[in-house]
Tab-separated table of C-alpha atoms in Angstrom:
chain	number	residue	atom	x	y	z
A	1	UNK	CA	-16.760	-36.507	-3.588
A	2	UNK	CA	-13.535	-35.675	-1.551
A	3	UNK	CA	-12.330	-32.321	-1.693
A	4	UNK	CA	-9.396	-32.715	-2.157
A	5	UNK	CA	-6.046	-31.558	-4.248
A	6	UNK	CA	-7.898	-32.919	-7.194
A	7	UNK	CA	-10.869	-31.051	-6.692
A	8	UNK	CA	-9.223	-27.702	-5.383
A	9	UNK	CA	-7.729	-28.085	-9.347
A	10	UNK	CA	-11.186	-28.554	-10.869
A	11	UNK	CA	-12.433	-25.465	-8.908
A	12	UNK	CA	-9.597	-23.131	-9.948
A	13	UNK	CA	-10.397	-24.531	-13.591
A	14	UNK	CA	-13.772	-24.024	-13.527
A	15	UNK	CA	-13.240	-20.498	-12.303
A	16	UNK	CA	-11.486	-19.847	-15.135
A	17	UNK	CA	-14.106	-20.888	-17.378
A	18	UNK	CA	-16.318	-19.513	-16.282
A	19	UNK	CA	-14.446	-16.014	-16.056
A	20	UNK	CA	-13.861	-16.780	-18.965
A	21	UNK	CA	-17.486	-17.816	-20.609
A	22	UNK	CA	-18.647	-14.159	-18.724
A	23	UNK	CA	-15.632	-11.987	-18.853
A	24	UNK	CA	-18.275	-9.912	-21.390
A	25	UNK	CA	-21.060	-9.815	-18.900
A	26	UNK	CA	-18.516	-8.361	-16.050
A	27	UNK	CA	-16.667	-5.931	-18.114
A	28	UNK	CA	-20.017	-4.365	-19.275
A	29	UNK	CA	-21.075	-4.332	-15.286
A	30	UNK	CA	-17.922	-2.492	-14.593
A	31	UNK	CA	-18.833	-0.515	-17.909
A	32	UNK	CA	-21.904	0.679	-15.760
A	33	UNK	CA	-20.415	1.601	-12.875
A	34	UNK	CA	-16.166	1.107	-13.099
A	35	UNK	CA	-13.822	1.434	-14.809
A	36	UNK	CA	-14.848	-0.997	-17.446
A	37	UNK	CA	-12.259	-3.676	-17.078
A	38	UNK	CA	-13.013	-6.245	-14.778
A	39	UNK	CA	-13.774	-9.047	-16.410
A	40	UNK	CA	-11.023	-8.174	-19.168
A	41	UNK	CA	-8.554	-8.495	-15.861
A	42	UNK	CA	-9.962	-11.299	-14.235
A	43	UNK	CA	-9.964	-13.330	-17.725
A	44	UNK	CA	-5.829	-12.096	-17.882
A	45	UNK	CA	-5.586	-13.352	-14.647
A	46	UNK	CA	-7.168	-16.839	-14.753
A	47	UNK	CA	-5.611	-17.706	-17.697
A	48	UNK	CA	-2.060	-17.068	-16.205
A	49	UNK	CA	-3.413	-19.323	-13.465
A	50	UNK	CA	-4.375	-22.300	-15.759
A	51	UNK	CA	-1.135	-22.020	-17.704
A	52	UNK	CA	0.942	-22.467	-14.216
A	53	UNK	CA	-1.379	-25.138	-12.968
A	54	UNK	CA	-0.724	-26.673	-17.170
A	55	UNK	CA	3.126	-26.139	-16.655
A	56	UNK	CA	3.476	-28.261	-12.950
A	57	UNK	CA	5.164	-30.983	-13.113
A	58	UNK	CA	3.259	-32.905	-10.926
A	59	UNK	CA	0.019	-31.999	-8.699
A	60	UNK	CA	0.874	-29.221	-5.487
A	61	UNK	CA	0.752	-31.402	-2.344
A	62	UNK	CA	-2.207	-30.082	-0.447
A	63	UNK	CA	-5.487	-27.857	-0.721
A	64	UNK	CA	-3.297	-24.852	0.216
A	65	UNK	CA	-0.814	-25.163	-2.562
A	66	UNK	CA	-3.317	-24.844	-5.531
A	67	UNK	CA	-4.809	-21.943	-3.408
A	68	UNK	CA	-1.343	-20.363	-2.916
A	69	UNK	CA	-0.766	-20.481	-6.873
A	70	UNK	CA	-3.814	-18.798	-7.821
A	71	UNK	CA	-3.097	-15.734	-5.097
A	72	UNK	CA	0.076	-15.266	-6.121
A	73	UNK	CA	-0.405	-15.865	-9.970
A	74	UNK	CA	-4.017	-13.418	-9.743
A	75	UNK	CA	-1.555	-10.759	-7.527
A	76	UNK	CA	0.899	-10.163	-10.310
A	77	UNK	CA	-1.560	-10.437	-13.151
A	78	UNK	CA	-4.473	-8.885	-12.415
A	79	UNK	CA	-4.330	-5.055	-12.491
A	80	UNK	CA	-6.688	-2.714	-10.881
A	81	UNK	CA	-8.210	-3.543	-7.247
A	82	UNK	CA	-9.647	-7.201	-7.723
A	83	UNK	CA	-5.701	-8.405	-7.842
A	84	UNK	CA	-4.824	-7.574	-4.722
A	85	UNK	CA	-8.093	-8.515	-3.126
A	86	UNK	CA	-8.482	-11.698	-4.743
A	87	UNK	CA	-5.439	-12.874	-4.297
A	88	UNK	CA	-5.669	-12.065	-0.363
A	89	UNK	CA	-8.729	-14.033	-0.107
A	90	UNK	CA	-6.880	-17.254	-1.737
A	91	UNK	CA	-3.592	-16.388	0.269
A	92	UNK	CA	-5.603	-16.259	3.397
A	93	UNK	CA	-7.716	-18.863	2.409
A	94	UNK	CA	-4.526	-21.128	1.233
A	95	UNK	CA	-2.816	-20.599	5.203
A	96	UNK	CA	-5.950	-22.593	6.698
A	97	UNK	CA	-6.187	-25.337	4.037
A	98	UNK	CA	-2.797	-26.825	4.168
A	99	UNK	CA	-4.815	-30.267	4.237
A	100	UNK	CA	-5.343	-33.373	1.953
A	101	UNK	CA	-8.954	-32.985	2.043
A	102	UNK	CA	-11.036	-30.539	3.798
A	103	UNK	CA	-13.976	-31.483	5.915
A	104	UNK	CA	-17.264	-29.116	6.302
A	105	UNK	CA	-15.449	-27.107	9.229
A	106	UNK	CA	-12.695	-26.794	6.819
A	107	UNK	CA	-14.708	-25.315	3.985
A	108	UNK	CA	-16.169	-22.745	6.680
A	109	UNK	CA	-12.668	-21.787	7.709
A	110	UNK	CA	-11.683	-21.333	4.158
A	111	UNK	CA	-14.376	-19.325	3.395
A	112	UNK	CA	-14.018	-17.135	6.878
A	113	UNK	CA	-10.536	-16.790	5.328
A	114	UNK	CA	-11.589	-15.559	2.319
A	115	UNK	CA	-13.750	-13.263	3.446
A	116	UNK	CA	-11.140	-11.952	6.241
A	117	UNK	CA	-9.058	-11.322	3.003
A	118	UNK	CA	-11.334	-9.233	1.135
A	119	UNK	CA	-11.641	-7.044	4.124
A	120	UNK	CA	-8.522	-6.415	5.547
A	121	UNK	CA	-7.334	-5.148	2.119
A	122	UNK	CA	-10.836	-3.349	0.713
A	123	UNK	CA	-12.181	-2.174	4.221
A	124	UNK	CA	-15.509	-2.602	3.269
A	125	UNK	CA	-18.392	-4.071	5.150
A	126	UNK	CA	-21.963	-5.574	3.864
A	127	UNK	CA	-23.957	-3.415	2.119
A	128	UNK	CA	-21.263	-1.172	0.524
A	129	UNK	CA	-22.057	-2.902	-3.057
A	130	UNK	CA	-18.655	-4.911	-3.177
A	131	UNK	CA	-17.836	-8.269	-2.995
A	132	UNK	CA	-18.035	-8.408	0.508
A	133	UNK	CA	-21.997	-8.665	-0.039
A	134	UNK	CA	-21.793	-12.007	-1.863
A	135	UNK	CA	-19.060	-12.876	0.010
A	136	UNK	CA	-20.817	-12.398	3.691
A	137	UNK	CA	-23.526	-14.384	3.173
A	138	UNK	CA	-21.699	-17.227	1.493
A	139	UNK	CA	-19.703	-16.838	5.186
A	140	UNK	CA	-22.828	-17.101	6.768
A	141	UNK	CA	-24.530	-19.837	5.419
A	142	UNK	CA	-21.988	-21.934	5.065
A	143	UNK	CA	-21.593	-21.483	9.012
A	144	UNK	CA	-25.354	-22.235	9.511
A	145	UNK	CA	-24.707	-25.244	7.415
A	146	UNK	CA	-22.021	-26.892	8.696
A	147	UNK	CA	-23.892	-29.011	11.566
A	148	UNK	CA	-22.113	-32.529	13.010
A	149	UNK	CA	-21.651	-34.724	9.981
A	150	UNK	CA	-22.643	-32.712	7.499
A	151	UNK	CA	-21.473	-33.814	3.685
A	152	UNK	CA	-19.294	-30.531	3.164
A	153	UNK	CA	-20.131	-30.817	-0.668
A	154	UNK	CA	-23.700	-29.573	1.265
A	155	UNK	CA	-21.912	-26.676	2.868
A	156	UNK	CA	-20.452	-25.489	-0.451
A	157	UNK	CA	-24.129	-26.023	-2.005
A	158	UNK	CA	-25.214	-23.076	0.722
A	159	UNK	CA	-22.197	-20.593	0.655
A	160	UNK	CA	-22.514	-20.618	-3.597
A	161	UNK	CA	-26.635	-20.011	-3.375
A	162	UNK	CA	-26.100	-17.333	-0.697
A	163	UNK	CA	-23.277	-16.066	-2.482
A	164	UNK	CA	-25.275	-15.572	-5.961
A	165	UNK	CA	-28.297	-14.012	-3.998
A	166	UNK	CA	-25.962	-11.418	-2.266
A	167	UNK	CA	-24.379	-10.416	-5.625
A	168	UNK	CA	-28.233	-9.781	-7.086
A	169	UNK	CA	-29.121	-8.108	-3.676
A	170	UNK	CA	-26.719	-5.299	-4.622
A	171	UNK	CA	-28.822	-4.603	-8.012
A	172	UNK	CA	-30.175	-1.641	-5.560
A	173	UNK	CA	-27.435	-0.650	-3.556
A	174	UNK	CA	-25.590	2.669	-3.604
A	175	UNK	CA	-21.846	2.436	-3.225
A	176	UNK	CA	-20.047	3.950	-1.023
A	177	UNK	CA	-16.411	1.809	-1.337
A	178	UNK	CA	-14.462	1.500	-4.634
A	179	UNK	CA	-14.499	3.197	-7.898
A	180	UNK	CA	-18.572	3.056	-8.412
A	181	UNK	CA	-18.743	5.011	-5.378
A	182	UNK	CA	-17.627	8.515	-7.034
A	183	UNK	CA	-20.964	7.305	-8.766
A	184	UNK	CA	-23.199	7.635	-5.740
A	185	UNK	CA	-26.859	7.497	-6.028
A	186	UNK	CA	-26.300	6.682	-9.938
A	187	UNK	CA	-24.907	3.548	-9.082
A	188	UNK	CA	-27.696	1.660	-8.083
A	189	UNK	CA	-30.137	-0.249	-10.376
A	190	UNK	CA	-26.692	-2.105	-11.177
A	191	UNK	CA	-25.022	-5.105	-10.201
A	192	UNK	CA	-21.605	-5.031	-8.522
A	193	UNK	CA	-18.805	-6.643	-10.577
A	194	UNK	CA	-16.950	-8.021	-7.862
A	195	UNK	CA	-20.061	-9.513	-5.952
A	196	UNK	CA	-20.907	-11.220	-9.624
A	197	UNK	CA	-17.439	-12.642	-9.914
A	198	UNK	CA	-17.510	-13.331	-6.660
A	199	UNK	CA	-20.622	-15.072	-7.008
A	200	UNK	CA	-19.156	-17.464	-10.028
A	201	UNK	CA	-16.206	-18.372	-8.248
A	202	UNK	CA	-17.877	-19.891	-5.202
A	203	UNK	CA	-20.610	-21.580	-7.376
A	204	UNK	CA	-17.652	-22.787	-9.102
A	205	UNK	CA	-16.065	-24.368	-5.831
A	206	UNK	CA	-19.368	-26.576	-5.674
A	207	UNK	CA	-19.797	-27.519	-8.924
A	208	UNK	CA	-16.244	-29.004	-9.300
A	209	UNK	CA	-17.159	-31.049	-6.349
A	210	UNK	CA	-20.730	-32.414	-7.948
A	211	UNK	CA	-18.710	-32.760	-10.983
A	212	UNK	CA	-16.241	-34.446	-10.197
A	213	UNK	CA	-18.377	-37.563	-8.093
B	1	UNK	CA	20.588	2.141	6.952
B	2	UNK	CA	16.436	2.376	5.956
B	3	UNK	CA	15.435	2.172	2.558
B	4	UNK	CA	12.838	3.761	0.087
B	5	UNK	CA	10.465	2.077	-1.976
B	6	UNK	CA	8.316	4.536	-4.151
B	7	UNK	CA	5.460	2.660	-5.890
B	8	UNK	CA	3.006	5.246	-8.053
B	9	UNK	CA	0.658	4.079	-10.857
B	10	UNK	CA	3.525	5.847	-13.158
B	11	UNK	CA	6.435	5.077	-13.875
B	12	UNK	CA	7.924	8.453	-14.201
B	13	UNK	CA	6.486	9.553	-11.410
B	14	UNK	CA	8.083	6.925	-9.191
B	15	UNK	CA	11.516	7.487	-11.287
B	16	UNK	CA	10.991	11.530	-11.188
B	17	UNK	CA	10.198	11.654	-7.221
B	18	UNK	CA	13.422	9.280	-6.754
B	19	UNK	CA	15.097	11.398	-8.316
B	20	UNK	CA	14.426	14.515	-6.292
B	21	UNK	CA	14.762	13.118	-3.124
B	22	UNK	CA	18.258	11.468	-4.162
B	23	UNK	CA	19.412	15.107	-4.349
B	24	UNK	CA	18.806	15.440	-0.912
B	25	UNK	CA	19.844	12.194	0.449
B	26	UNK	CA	22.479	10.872	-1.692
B	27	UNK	CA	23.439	7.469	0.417
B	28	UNK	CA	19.337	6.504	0.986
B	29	UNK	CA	18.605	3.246	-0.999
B	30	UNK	CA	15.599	4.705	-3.322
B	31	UNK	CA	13.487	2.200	-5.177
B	32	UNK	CA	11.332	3.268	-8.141
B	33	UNK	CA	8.315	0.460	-8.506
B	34	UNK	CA	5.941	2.435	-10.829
B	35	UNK	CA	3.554	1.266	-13.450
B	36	UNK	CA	2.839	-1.402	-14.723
B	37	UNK	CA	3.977	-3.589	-18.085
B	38	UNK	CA	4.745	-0.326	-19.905
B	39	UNK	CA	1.248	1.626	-18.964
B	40	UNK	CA	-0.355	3.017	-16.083
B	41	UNK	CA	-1.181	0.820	-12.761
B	42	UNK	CA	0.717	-0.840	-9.610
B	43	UNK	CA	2.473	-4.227	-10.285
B	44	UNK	CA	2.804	-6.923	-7.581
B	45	UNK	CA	5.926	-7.810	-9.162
B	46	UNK	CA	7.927	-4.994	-9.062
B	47	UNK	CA	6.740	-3.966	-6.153
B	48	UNK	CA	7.182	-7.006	-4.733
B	49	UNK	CA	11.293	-6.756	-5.647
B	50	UNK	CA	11.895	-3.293	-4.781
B	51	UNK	CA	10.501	-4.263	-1.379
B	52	UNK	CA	12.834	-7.753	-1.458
B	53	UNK	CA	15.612	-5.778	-2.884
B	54	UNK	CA	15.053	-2.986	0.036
B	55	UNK	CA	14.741	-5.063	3.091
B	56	UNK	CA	18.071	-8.015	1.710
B	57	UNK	CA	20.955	-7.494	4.283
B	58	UNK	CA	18.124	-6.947	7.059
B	59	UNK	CA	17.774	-3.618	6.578
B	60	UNK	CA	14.231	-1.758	7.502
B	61	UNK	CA	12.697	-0.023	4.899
B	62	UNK	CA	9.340	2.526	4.020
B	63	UNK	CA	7.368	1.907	1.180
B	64	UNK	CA	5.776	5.569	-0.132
B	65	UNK	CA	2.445	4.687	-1.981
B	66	UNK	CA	0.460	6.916	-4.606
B	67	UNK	CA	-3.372	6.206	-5.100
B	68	UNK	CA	-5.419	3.397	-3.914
B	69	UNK	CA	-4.607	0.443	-5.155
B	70	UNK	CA	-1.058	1.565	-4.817
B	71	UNK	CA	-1.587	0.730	-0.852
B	72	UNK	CA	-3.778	-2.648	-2.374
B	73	UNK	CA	-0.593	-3.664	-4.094
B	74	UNK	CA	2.043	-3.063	-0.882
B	75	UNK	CA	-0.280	-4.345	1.681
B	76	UNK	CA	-0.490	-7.650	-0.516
B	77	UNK	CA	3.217	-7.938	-0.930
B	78	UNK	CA	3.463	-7.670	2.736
B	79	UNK	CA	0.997	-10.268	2.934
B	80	UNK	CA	3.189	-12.428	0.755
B	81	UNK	CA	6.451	-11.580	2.409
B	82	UNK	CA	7.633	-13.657	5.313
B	83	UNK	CA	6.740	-11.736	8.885
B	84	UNK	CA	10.138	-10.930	9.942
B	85	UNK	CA	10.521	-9.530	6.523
B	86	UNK	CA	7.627	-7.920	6.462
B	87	UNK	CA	7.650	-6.879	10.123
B	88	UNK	CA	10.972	-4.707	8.868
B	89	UNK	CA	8.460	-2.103	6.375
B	90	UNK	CA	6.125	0.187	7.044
B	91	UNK	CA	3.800	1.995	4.565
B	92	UNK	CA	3.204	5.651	5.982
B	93	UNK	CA	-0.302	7.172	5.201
B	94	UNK	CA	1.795	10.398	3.678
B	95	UNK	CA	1.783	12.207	0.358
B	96	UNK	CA	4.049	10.620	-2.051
B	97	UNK	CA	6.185	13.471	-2.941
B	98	UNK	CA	6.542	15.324	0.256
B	99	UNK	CA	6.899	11.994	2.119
B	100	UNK	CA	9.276	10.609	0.198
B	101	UNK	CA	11.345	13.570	0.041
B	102	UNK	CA	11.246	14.144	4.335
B	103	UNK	CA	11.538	10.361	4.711
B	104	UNK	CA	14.749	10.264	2.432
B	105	UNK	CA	16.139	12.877	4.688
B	106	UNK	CA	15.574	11.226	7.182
B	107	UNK	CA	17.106	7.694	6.845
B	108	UNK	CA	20.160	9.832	5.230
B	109	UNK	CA	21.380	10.343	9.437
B	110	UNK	CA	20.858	7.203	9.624
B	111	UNK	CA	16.808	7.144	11.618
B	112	UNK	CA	15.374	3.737	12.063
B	113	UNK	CA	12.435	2.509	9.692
B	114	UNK	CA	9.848	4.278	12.916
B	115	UNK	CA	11.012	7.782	12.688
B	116	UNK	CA	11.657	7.940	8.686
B	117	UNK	CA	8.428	6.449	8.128
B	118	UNK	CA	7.289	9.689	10.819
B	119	UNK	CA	8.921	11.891	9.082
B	120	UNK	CA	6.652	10.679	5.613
B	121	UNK	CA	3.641	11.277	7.611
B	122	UNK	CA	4.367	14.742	9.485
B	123	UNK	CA	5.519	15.783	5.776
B	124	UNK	CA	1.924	15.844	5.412
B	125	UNK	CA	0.953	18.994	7.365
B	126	UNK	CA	4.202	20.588	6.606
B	127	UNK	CA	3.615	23.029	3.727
B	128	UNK	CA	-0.008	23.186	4.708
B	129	UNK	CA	-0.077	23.662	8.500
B	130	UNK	CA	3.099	23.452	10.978
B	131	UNK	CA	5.519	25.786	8.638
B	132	UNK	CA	3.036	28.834	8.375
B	133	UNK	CA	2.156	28.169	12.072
B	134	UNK	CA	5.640	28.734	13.305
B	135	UNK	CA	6.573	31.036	10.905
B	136	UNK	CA	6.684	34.120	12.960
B	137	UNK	CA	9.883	34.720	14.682
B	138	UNK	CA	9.800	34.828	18.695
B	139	UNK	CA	10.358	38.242	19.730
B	140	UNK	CA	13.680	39.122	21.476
B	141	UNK	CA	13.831	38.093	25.446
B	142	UNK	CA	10.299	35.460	24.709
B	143	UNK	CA	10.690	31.608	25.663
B	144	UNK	CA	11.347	29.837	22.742
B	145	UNK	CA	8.589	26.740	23.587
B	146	UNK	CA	9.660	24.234	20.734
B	147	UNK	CA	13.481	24.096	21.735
B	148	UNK	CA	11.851	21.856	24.137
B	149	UNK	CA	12.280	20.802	28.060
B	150	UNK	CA	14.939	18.514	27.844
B	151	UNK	CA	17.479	20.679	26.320
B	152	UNK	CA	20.574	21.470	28.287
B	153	UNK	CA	22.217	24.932	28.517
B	154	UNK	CA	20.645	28.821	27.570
B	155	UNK	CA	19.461	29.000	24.167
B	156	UNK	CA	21.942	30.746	21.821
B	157	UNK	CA	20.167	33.434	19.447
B	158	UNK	CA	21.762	34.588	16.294
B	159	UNK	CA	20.585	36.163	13.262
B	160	UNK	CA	22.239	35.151	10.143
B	161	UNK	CA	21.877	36.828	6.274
B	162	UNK	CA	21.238	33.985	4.203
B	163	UNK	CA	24.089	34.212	1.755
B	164	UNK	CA	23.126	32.349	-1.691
B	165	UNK	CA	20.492	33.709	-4.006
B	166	UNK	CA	18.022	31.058	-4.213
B	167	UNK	CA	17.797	30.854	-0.502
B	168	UNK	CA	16.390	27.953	1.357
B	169	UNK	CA	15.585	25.878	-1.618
B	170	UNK	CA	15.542	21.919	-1.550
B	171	UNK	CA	19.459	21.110	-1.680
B	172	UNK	CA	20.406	23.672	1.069
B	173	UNK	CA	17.142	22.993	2.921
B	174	UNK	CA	18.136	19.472	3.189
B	175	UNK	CA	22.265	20.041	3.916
B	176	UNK	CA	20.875	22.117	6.641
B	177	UNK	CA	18.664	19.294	8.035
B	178	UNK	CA	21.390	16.742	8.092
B	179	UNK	CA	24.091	18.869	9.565
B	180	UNK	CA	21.514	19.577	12.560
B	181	UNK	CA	19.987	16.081	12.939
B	182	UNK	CA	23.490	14.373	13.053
B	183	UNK	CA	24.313	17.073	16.338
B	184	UNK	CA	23.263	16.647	20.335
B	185	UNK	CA	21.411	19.860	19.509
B	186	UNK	CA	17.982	21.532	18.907
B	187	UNK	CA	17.920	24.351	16.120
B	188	UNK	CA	15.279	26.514	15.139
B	189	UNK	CA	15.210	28.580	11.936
B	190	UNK	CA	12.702	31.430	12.243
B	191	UNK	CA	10.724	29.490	14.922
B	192	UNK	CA	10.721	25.921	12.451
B	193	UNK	CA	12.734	23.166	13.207
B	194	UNK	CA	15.448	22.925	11.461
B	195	UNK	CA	16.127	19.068	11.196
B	196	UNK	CA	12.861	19.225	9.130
B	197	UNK	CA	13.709	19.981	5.217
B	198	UNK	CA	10.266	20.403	4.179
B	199	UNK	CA	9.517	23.152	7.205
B	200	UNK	CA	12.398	24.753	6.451
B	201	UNK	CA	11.413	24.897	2.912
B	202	UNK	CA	7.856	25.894	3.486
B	203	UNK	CA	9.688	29.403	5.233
B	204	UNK	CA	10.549	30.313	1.647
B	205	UNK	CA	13.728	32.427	2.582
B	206	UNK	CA	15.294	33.771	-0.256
B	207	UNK	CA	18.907	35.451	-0.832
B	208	UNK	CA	19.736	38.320	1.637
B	209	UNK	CA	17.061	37.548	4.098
B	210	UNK	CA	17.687	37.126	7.635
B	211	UNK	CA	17.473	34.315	9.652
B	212	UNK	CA	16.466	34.076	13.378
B	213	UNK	CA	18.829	31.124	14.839
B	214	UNK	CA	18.011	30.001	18.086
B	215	UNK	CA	19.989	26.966	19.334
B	216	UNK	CA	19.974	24.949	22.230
B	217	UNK	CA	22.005	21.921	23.460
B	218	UNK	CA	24.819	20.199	24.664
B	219	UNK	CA	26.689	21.262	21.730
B	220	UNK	CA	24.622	24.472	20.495
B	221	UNK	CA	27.738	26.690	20.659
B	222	UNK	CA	29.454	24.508	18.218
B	223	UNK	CA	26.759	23.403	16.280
B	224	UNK	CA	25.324	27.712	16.002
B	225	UNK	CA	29.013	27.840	14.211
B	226	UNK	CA	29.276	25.554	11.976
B	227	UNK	CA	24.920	26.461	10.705
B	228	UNK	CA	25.798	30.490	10.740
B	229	UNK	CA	28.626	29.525	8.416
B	230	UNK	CA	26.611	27.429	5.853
B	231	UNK	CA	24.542	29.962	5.518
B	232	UNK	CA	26.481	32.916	5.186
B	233	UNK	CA	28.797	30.566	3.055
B	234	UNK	CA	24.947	30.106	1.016
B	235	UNK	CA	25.800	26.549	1.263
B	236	UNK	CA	28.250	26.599	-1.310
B	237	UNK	CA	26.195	28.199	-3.886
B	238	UNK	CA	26.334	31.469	-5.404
């Protein structure tokens, strides 16, 4: 299955179901250790994205576009943190996918993107218990993945595993970035909100691709 | 001329710190982008068209940020903007208040994007450190370090009876700061500098105490005449 325009709209769907199917199960993680609204905001903010991609009047032109709509659609609707860092990973990830289709280098660069995102605007690195830790390894098996003529449906298969075991690898972490961090020691034994949405929208990203074959 | 952008998780606050730093700098553009739809957060949004509305005509301008995702939100709508735009703002690590009020000073004589966005930080240490540092008054005959190398002539010494009641309170603090900054001349009020408002407000003079002048310059005669008369005048007030 290409991914292409078509499928970059099936992902951003997706997300949004599935945000929206565990907007519950993220809100009471962020209950735990945040500020309790997390998957409240991410639910507000998907569904703002599915009603623009509802309203177009015909399908954006390439990868980039769709990605471009959700940043800027998940910036102004999303309060708290994940806003702004969520929609720097699309905007980011948008600039490098201003393709019909992306190949397997092209998922990695989207990804890198991503990631790159996240950072520059939550300065946090692995092992912080933030979304960089699903995020990272999704970065780096997706790299380790995409060999010469690799299916990139395979590389997304990798980055959404490695992404859902990073987000259950911070179960023990402390934080030390974010709000869970005035928390300290208390905070692990907990999941990380933002490494379990994070973990949903990359397995999402794969799934519209099996899908949509 | 640089603009303001003020973006707090409040409203009010945004609205209530524009307003005091209006007093001082009456011709600054000062944008209020707090809260969010009617409650407490940072919007993208309104952020995002102060910082349009600031920077249309080409102008530079400093965005003043509260709490974190306050910084989150601005970094984003830089991230959004195009580069030249966006190459035209900074976003000073400086308290919100103090910053904004030193900043709006500032970009009132007319200082690029680079030195108001200075000013915002150095705000920071003002009431806290460099104010009570200098506070002391040189003695009579002693090298006055800060007027600085570059400065052309003997420095003139004066000292002046500060005239209104209040004393050096925001208003005066900041007519005093303009009148020097605008001049090819260095000023020091009790040792602080006196193109700084928030030094000269962390000396807490009141009415009837006296003020150690010592100016320097190309045009520090002049300049030591038209200061000793503001304050003696108490800068209009009573």
């Amino acid at each position: 299955m290409a991914l292409d325009v078509a499928w970059a709209v099936r992902w951003v769907r997706l997300t949004a179901g599935l945000v929206t199917e565990h907007r519950a199960y993220l809100t009471e993680l962020d209950r735990q250790i945040g500020d309790n609204d997390h998957g409240e905001n991410l639910y507000r903010g998907y569904t703002a994205v599915v009603a623009r991609l509802d309203a177009l009047e015909g399908p954006p032109a390439q990868v980039g576009d769709v990605l471009k709509l959700v940043a800027t659609t998940l910036m102004s609707t999303v309060g708290g943190a994940a806003g702004p860092l969520y929609g720097t990973a699309y905007l980011r990830a948008a600039k490098v996918t201003g393709l019909d289709e992306l190949d397997a280098g092209a998922v990695v660069a989207m990804l890198e993107a991503g990631l790159e995102g996240i950072v520059a605007r939550g300065k946090a690195v692995p092992g912080e218990k933030t979304m960089v830790d699903a995020w990272s390894p999704a970065v780096a098996a997706a790299q380790a993945a995409c060999v010469e003529g690799v299916d990139p449906v395979v590389v997304l298969e990798a980055a959404a595993t490695a992404a859902e075991e990073g987000a259950v690898a911070t179960d023990p972490m402390v934080a030390t970035k974010g709000r869970a961090s005035y928390l300290g020691e208390r905070s692990a034994g907990h999941r990380d909100p933002g490494a379990a949405s994070s973990a949903l929208l990359v397995r999402a990203a794969h799934t519209a691709a099996v899908d949509g074959a | 001329m640089t603009a303001l952008v003020l973006v707090s998780h409040s409203r009010a606050a945004a609205e209530g710190t524009a307003e005091i730093a209006r007093q001082m700098a009456p011709d600054v553009v000062l944008l209020p982008a707090g809260g969010i739809d009617g409650g407490v957060g940072t919007s993208f949004e309104l952020v995002l068209a102060a910082v349009e509305e600031a920077t249309a005509g080409g102008s530079g301008a400093v965005v003043l940020t509260d709490l974190g995702s306050a910084v989150l939100t601005t970094e984003s709508v830089l991230e959004m903007l195009d580069e030249a735009v966006a190459a035209r703002v900074r976003v000073p690590d400086a308290p919100f208040v103090e910053g904004a009020v030193a900043a709006a000073v500032e970009a009132q004589s007319g200082a690029d994007v680079e030195a108001v966005a200075r000013a915002a930080v150095r705000a920071g240490g003002s009431f806290a450190g460099s104010a009570g540092a200098h506070a002391t008054p040189p003695a009579p005959g002693e090298e006055v370090a800060s007027a600085g190398a570059g400065d052309v002539g003997p420095a003139l010494r004066e000292r002046v009876v500060l005239g209104n009641r209040l004393g050096l309170h925001a208003r005066p603090a900041a007519l005093l700061a303009r009148t020097v900054a605008d001049r090819d001349a260095r000023v020091t009020v009790n040792g602080v500098d006196a193109a700084s408002v928030l030094e000269l407000m962390g000396l807490g003079a009141v009415g009837g105490s006296e003020l150690e002048l010592v100016v320097t310059g190309r045009d520090a005669q002049d300049t030591l005449t038209t200061v000793r008369a503001m304050i003696q005048d108490g800068f209009g007030e009573t």
